[in-house]
Coordinates of C-alpha atoms and ligand atoms in Angstrom, one line a residue:
X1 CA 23.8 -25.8 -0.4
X2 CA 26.4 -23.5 -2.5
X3 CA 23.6 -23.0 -5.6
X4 CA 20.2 -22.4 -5.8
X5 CA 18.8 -22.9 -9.4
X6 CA 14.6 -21.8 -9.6
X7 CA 12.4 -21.7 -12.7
X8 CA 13.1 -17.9 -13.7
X9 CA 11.0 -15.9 -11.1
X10 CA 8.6 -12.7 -11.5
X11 CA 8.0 -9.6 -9.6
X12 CA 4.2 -9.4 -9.2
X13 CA 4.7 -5.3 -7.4
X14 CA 7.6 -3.3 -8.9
X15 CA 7.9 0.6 -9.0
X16 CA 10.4 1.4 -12.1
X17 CA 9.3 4.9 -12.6
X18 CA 10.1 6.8 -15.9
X19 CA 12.8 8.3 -17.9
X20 CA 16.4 8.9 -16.6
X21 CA 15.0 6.7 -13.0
X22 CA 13.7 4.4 -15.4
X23 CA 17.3 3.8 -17.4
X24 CA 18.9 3.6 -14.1
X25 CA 17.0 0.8 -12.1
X26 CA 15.8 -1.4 -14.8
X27 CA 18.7 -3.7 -15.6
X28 CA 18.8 -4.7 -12.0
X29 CA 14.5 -6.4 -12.2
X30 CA 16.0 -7.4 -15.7
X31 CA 18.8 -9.1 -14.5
X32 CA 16.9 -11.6 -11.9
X33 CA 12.8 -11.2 -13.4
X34 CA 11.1 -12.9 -16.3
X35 CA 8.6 -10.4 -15.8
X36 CA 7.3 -7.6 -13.6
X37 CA 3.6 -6.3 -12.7
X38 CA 5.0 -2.2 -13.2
X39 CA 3.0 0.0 -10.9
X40 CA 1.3 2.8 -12.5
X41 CA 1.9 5.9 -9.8
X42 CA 3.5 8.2 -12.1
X43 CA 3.2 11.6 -12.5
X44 CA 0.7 12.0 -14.6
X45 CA -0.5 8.6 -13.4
X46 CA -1.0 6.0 -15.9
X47 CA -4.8 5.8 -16.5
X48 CA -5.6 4.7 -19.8
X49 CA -4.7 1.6 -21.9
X50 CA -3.1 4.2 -24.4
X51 CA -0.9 5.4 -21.8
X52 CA 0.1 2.2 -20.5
X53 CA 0.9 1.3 -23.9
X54 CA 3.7 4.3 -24.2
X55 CA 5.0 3.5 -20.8
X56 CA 5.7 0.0 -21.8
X57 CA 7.0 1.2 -25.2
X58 CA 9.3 3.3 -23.1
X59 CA 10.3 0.2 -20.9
X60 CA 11.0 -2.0 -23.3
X61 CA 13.2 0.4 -24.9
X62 CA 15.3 1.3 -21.8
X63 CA 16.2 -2.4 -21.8
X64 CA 19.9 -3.6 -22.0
X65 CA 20.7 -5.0 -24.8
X66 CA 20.0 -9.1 -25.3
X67 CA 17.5 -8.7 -21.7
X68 CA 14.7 -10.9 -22.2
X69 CA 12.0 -9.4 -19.6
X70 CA 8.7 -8.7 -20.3
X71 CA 6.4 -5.5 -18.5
X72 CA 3.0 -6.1 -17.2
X73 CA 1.3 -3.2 -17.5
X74 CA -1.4 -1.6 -14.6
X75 CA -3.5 0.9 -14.8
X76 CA -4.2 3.3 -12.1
X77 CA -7.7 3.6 -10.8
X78 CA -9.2 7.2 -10.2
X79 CA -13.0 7.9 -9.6
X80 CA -13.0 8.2 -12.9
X81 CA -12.0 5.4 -14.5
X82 CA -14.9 3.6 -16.6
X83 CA -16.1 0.5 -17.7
X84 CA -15.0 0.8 -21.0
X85 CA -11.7 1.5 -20.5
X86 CA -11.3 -1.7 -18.6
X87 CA -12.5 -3.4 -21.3
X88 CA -9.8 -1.6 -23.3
X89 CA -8.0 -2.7 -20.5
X90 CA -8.4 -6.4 -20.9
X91 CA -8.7 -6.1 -24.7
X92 CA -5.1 -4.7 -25.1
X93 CA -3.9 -7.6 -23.4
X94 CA -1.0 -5.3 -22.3
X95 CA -2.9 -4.4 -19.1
X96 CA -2.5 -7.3 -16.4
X97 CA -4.5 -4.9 -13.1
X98 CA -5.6 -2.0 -11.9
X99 CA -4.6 -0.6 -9.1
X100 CA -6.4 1.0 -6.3
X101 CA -4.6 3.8 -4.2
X102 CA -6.8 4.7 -1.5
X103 CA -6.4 8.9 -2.4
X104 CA -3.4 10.4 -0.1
X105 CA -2.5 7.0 1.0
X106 CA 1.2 6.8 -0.1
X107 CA 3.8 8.1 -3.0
X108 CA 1.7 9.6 -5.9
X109 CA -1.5 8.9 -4.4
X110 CA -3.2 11.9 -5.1
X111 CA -5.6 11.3 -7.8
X112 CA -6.4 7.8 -6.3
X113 CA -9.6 6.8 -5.2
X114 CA -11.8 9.1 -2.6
X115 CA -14.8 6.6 -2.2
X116 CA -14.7 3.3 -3.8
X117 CA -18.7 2.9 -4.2
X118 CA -17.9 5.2 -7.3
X119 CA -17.0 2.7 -8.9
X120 CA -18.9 -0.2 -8.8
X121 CA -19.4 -0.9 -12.6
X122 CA -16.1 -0.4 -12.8
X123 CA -15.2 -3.3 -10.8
X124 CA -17.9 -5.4 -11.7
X125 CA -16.8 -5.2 -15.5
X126 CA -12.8 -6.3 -13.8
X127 CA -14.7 -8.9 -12.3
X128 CA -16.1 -10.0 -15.5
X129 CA -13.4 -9.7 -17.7
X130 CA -11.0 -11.1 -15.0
X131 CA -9.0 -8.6 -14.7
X132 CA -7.3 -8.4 -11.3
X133 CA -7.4 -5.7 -8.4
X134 CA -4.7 -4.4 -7.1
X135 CA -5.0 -2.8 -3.5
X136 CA -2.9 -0.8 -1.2
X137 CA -4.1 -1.3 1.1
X138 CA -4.5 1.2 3.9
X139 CA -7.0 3.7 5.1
X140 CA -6.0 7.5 4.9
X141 CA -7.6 8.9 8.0
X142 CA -5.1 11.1 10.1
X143 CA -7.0 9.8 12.9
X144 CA -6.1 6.0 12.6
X145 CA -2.4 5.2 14.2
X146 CA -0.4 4.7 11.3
X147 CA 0.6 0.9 12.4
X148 CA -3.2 0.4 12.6
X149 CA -4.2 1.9 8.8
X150 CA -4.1 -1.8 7.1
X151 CA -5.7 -4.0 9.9
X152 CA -8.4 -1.0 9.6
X153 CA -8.5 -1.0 5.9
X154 CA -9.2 -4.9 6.0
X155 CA -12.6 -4.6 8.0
X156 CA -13.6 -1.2 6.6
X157 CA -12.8 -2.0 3.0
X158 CA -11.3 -5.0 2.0
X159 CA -14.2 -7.7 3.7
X160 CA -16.9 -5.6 2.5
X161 CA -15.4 -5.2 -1.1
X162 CA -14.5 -8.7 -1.1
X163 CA -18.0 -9.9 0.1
X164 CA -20.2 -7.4 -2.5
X165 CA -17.9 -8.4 -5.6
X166 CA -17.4 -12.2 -5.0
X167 CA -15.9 -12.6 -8.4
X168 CA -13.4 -9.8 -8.2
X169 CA -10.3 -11.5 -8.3
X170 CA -8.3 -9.2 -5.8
X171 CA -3.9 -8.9 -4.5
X172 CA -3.7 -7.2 -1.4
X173 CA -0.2 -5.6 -2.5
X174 CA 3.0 -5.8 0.1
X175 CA 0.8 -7.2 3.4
X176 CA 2.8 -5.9 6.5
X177 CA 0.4 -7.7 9.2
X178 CA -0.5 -10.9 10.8
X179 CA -4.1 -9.6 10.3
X180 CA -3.3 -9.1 7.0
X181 CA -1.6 -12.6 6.0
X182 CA -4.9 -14.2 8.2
X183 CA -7.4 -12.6 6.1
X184 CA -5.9 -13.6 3.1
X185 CA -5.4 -17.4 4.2
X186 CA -8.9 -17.3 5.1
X187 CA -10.4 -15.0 2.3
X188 CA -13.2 -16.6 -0.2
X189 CA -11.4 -17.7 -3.2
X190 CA -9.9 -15.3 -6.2
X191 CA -7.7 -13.2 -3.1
X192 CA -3.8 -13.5 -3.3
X193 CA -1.0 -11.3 -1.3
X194 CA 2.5 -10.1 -2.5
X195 CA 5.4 -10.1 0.4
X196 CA 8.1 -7.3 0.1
X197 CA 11.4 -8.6 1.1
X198 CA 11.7 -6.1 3.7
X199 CA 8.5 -6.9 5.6
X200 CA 10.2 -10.5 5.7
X201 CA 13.8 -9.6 7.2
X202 CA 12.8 -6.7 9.4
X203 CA 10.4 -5.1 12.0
X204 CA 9.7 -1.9 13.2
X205 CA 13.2 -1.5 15.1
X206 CA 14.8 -1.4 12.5
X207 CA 13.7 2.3 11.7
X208 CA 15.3 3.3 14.6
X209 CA 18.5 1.3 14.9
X210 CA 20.9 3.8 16.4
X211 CA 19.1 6.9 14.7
X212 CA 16.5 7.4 12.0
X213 CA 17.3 5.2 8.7
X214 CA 14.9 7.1 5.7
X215 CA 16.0 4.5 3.6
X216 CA 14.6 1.6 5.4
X217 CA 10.7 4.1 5.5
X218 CA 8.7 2.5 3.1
X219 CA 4.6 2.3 3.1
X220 CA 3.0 0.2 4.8
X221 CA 5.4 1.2 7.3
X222 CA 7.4 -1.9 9.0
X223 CA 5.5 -4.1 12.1
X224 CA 5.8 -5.8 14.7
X225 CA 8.2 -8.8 15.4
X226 CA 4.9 -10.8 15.3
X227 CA 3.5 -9.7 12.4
X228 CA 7.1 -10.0 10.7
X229 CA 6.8 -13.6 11.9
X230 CA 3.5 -13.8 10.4
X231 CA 4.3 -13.0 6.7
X232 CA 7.8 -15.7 6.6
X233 CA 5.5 -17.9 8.0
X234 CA 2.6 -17.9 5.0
X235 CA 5.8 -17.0 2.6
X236 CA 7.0 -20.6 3.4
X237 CA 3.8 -22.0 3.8
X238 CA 3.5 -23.3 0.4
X239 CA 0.1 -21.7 0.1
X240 CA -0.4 -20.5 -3.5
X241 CA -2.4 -17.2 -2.0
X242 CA 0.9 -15.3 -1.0
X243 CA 3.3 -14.7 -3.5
X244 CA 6.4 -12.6 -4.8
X245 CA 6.3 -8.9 -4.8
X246 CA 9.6 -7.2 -4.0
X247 CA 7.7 -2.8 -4.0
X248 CA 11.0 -2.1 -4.7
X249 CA 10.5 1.8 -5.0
X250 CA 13.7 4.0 -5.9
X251 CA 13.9 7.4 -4.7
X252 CA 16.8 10.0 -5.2
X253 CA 19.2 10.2 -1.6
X254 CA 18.2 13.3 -1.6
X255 CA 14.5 12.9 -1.7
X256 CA 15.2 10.0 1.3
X257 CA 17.5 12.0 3.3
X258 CA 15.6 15.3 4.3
X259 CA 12.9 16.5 6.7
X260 CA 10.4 15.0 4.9
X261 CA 11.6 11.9 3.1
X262 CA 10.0 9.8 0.3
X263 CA 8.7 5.9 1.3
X264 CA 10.2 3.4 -0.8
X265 CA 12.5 0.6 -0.4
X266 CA 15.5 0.3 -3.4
X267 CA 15.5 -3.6 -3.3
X268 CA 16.0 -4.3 -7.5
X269 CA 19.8 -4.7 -7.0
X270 CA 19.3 -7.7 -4.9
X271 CA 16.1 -8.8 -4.9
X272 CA 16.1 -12.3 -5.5
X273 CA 19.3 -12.7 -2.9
X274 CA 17.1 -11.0 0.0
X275 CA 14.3 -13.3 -0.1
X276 CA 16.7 -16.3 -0.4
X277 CA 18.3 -15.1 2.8
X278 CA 14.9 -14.8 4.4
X279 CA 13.6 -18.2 3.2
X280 CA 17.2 -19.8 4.5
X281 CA 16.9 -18.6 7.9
X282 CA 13.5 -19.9 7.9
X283 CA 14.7 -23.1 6.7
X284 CA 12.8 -23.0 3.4
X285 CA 15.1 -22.6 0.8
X286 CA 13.1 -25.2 -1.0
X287 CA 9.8 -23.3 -0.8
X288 CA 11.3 -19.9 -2.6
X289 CA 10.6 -21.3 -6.1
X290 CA 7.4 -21.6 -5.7
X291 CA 7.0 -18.6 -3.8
X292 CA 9.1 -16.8 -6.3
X293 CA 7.8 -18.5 -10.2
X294 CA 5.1 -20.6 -9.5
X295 CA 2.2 -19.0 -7.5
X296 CA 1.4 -15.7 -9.3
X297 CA 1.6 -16.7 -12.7
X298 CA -1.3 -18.8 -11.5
X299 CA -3.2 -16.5 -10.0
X300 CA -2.6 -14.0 -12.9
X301 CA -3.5 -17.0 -15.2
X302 CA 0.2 -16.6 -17.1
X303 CA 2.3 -19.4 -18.0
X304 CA 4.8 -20.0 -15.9
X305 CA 8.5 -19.1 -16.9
X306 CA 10.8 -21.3 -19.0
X307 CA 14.3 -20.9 -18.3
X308 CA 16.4 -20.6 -14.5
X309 CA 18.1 -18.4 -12.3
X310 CA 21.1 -19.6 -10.7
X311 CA 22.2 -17.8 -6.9
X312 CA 25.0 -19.0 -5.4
X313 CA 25.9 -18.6 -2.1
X314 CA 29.1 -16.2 -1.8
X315 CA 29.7 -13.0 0.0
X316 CA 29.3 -9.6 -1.6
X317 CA 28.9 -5.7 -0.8
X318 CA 26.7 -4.1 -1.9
X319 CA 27.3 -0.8 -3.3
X320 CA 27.4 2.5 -1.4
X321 CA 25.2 4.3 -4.2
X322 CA 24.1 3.7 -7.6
X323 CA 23.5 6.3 -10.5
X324 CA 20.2 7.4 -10.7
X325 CA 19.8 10.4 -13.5
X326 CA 21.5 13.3 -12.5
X327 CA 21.5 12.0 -8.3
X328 CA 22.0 9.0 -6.3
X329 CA 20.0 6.2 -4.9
X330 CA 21.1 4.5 -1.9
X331 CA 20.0 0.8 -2.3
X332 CA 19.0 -1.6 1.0
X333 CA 22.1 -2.6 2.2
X334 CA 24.4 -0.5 0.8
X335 CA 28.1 -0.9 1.9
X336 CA 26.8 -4.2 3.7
X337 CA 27.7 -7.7 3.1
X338 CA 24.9 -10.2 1.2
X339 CA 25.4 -14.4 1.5
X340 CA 23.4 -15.2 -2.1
X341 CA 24.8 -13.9 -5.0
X342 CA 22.8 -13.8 -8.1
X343 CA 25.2 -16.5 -10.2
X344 CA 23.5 -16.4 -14.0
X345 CA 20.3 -16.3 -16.0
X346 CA 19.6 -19.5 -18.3
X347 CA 17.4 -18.0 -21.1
X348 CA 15.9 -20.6 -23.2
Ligands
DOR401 O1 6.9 2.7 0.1 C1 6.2 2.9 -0.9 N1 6.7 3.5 -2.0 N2 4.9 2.5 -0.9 C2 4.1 2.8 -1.9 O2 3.0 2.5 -1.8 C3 4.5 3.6 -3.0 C4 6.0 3.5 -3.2 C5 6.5 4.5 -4.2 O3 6.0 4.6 -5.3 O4 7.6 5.1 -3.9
ZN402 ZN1 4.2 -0.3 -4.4

């Protein structure tokens, strides 16, 4: 196969912070995405419908010129959030989650959530408006191994929240374990995953291959070979549950490459030519549309996308750096050679 054309594809997870960051990695989701579920871990973090409202305002002005993409807007979940701002929420129609950062658990965490049983009416008025949650899910406590914080999270929070709000329609965001893509296959009904790229090409080793790599650190932290395995396996099952979610997260180099470096993967630039590389080594390059355009504009209750996206399969390198603001940001890959090549958008 030297082209691969797909119904235009979404990014159900996508970090595209704000400002200058925001200018820089945009065209890239732009380029490949009919649309994008845009995380709201900013600093402030975006908490109200209002605010979501100027970030998307914001968005859809740092947009190239012509670029047909539309944001989905989240909000970010605090104790504090109420019921009647989700029903703001849903009104707006602007606002397609909320997100639940367990508090401390990653990047611009901090005002996330301490104790979820704060905010049962909360939840129970997503649940009735239909408004999905978004989870990252992993527990915080310094005590649990870090390669153990998501299997953890699923038995001390996820089941239990699942099982007391059985019509909360919930995506456990970027699953990195075999535990992970089993609970979601067996899950009561209304429970979806996204798949990062990354946790599809690469395990734990890859941290570590031939010295620390910072840019490769993302949260949840790479697994196992097994529980790599695992996640290509229920990418390319067909199941509508797991779907497209790249978490690409830019960071400046510098903020990567230091003593105490940021977690993110910078996957925008190729993001759509990573998972066709994955699906094609699995021998599922007809499963990726699906996977890619089908499945969470389902779940989210969308239409699905008019229009294609066209790879084709030819070499290319991918950049050492690209601008970002006043720094750098070094994207996955960088200076290495990619088989897909993202070949044209048709727009209808
Ligand atoms: O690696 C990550 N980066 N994981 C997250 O949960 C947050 C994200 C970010 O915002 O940089
Ligand atoms: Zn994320």
């Amino acid at each position: 196969m030297t082209q691969l054309t797909l119904t235009r594809p979404d990014d159900w997870h996508l970090h595209l912070r704000d400002g200058a960051a925001l200018a820089a990695v945009l065209a890239h989701t732009a380029a490949r995405f009919a649309r994008a579920i845009v995380m709201p871990n900013l600093v402030p973090p975006v908490t109200t419908t209002a605010a979501a409202a100027d970030y998307r305002a914001r968005i859809v002005a740092a947009l190239p010129p012509g670029a047909r993409f539309e944001p989905l807007m989240t909000l970010y979940l605090t104790d504090h959030t109420t019921a009647a701002e989700i029903g703001r929420a849903k009104a707006s129609g602007i606002v397609h989650g909320c997100k639940l950062y367990p508090a401390g658990a990653t990047t611009h965490s901090q005002a996330g959530v301490t104790d979820l049983r704060h905010l049962d009416t909360t939840l129970e008025r997503m649940a009735e408006l239909g408004l999905p949650l978004q989870v990252h899910g992993e527990v915080t406590s310094p005590d649990v191994d870090i390669f153990d914080r998501e299997a953890r999270f699923i038995d001390t929070v996820l089941a239990p929240l699942a099982a007391r709000m059985p019509r909360l329609r919930i995506v456990f965001e970027h699953i990195t374990t075999r535990a992970a893509a089993e609970f979601v296959r067996d899950a009561r009904e209304g429970i979806a995953a996204t798949i990062t790229p990354q946790h599809l090409l690469l395990n734990r080793n890859a941290l570590f291959a031939g010295g620390i790599r910072p840019h490769l650190y993302c949260l949840p932290v790479l697994k196992r070979e097994p529980d790599r395995r695992a996640l290509l396996e229920a990418a390319i099952s067909g199941n509508p549950r797991y779907f497209l979610g790249t978490d690409s997260a830019p960071h400046a180099r510098h903020a990567k490459e230091t003593a105490c470096g940021c977690a993110g993967v910078y996957s925008a630039h190729a993001a759509l030519e990573l998972y066709a590389e994955a699906f094609e080594a699995a021998g599922a390059l007809p499963r990726l549309e699906a996977f890619a355009a089908h499945f969470g504009a389902d779940f989210y209750g969308l239409p699905r996308n008019t229009g294609t996206l066209t790879l084709e399969k030819a070499d290319w390198t991918v950049p050492a750096d690209y601008p970002f603001g006043d720094a750098t940001i070094v994207p996955w890959r960088a200076g290495e050679t990619l088989g897909w090549r993202l070949a044209r958008q048709g727009v209808e």
